[in-house]
């Protein structure tokens, strides 16, 4: 079989529609009788609700109903379920769809107005009178666990959500025998989602007909269906969840939100479809984000810079509720030891409640934090021992001959963390070459002579991708010869349609244009998991390939009978099965499909199951580990503290690449997100939990004018864990970015002895470090 | 009683009359009044650029204009960039070729902004293109595919 | 984020606009909309009436009087950047405008709107301060001229009566050989300036004969660094002189907020004043 699509830069099939303005996102959908909703949200970070009076709002012309918790009735008065239960969770806190008698973050849903238009619904919000009794708010996780600290939840026993620990190896031995022990403390702040499309939900309840249908801008329709069914106490089969075109997800859209329940309830109780579109101000306060982690670490090493052990503690901001269980703190721990073989690790995390929007994975989840921590300690060793940062890495990488390498850490779900394949040192060398690392000192000196400060920073990462259990695919040839492909996996721009069409086309001998692809609709495929953690390519890829292969086999078996030829002499091209050497002998896939789905009273050929179709749940038997090395080159202006990223180089290995163009887009997009985290994206709260960065003038997303070109080179070390050798690529650009940028800034400002202990690095902070360093140097 | 006005707006060459509430933005009028949902609302405070359309040939943020202010004017949205027969605008072709979009949400605003920009700046440098799209936020692509597409389209549009 | 309901007016003349302001107490004037619309959308302002100036005749366009520019308040920022007289006679204005928002916002935004909105970080007020621009306001009792130094009253509040309309801005020219430098520091292209400096210099026979240094972003109003301006007159336009100006800038009173400290603003002011002056000196003919 000739390889035609796998590895080719096929232009995306999603694009013509999206380019001509014919995408169909949630807000583009209308239906007869549809009303619009707006939520009243808590203006205080922590307060008791004494009373709510909605009468003035309900009297407004154009308003149909106003609901509070009480209005939903006894049947719908329980809290949301914990979707990710874990023994680690000591105090489980989940929301009510509408707050009952306490609000715990600015933005929490308190009431919902349903009106003829969004504008009128917003007019009505101003007419709802809520009597709040303000309570002290918890904002700073560093003091939240002290005795006497105010409680984020009035009925909690403390602000501790839970504790976790990654411990393996003999840590006492490692630190006991080390030549050196160095320590560092730093804060990591990663910011919010800010997909360009906000969240949005349309609910329609048709109890005598199709049941409950929910259109939602989401990454995990099946999670939502199950969560909704469980919460309502109803059958999943009577609930349909559809994610239409989704304008970016990045993690926060992978959950299940109170608004999803509330809009379903109002649609049901009002017997009419209702739409709610989150506006950007709501997005700032009610879509989950990632925020603060404080790390205190010690590294034990030899005089040659070989790392023997890593230990310390993390204080992790949870926010007020726990919609994603312990996913985020867990994924901050599991990447330790990074790309290195470190014999002993003992790092704990305290997960702390605050009166803010819940923290959730945001592109990379906790992996950027875990990798940043490891990379910072590598930098520390490099600086303290005077060994080149690239060389320290070489002395510590897991080597190819050690693969599969069991790190000692445990993944969520209990499996051991095993690195399947990869050559980390080779990736480093590629990155160094791509970035002209070896000639950097010259560039730096020349620039310094002109009064300019250049710096270079390296970082390496691993990424556990492709988590299970599966993401199945059904491939079916129709009577027309067109091929229907259905999967559960939802797309928010990752090009799944194209990727899967390529795999099926190649295996089945059809052209990608003949493939009709449907996904993210729970009525069209029985079960799925979600688009998170760079898991789709490594799960859907194999299942699509396998299903197509099975269809091919079935087609050839039947064609062999029909054409009276041997299967070995048959080939499929452009949807036609031909006998090699006898081109007149052929039958189309469509004709074969008809044979397997004949009209009434005819028979399916003996020995064949009906339909030219197959379903596969083939995925990855473990977590394929992607890896990469990044090099950032920056210029710092000591006059202003401004950091310009001049150049950014990535050497990346995500195994076999299905569509290199799509992989490239994921890497570059991921890097820019990571640069945003490193330099720009900061959510600021006051000490009463009021968010202060509430618009795009105050909260800074990376723009084209400040972003460098990203040069990318690839290695393809196949993963042994799935049939295609694929590894995930969605987050590998983001994960190491902050570490590379921060290392580069420190390198540029070495003469000022600048050591950076938090990101995002803002210019004011840098000037303070520079001035301090200059003053010390003068003494 | 809502404050309304009668307006006449030409959108993508076609004239429309409507009675609109005066507080309705041009973006919302295009999307919900006329059903032209290609223009997207990303922030409603004039920073993200997803809502960009051309009014009398100039790229503007449709979230910061009232529909009534477009009375008597000509508006071009993303739906009006391709030819009547479906031939894509060079920018649309270039975005397709260079993977200049992923989720597609910022794309209409990018296309209309660049269409206006390239008309007035037919031979831009990469730096100039990046500054031209600094008023359009993309969370997916990292901008590189968009920049490459713009530079490629510029060449095509100049006939080289 | 939809505005609260309002009654919309679109007057055709300045007199009609003023009459509407007199008649309606709770009214907001809509110029380019790039500042007001976000505030309406976010319901930071909830006026009963919105008076749209985009159809008002006679208050937009640029006139070269020979000694000054007369700029209609509704002149689009884009048009200012393209106008031949502005480019030739007041080149610092188009240069500074490259930093004002993005080309889409400049297509609608107006000079009058920016000056009335009076954001401390805005570039146009900083320029008007450097030029000692004169703002003309029309009210029910007629027109009056307001020197820019008297224009900012308080944080984002100009000296404009509730019944008055800004109609014209007059920018007196500097000498044909003058040098100019506009330097600002913003986090990203198009963002409001944390600090912006506009510097104008006239140099004759190797010494500075006239200087204006205006600092935006430090206070609710742009600051003229008069102490440094005085010190520069008669001095040679060299690095030493500009460093001295920078040190004076470091001593300004600067605001502090959740994002930026006053000390950092002072530091930026010093750095940027020096850079703006160097730029201005390079462009001034008559530098020795």
GROMACS .gro file of N, CA and C in nm, chain A residues 47 186 229 242 478 551 581 611 650 694 743 771:
model
   36
   47UNK      N    1  -1.962   3.603   5.062
   47UNK     CA    2  -2.074   3.668   5.129
   47UNK      C    3  -2.185   3.569   5.154
  186UNK      N    4   1.008   3.006   4.409
  186UNK     CA    5   0.956   3.088   4.301
  186UNK      C    6   0.805   3.071   4.290
  229UNK      N    7  -2.675   1.389   3.318
  229UNK     CA    8  -2.764   1.275   3.344
  229UNK      C    9  -2.760   1.236   3.491
  242UNK      N   10  -2.413   1.846   2.210
  242UNK     CA   11  -2.343   1.874   2.084
  242UNK      C   12  -2.247   1.988   2.106
  478UNK      N   13  -2.090   0.434   0.263
  478UNK     CA   14  -2.231   0.445   0.225
  478UNK      C   15  -2.255   0.395   0.083
  551UNK      N   16  -1.248  -0.201   0.773
  551UNK     CA   17  -1.342  -0.181   0.663
  551UNK      C   18  -1.276  -0.224   0.532
  581UNK      N   19  -0.362  -0.589  -1.277
  581UNK     CA   20  -0.338  -0.655  -1.405
  581UNK      C   21  -0.465  -0.679  -1.485
  611UNK      N   22  -2.349  -0.427   0.670
  611UNK     CA   23  -2.286  -0.294   0.663
  611UNK      C   24  -2.135  -0.302   0.638
  650UNK      N   25   1.262   2.560   1.846
  650UNK     CA   26   1.204   2.442   1.908
  650UNK      C   27   1.251   2.318   1.833
  694UNK      N   28  -0.988   4.307   3.423
  694UNK     CA   29  -1.120   4.263   3.376
  694UNK      C   30  -1.149   4.295   3.230
  743UNK      N   31   1.518   3.193   3.176
  743UNK     CA   32   1.662   3.169   3.173
  743UNK      C   33   1.732   3.268   3.081
  771UNK      N   34   1.821   4.741   3.922
  771UNK     CA   35   1.871   4.849   4.007
  771UNK      C   36   1.936   4.794   4.133
   0.00000   0.00000   0.00000
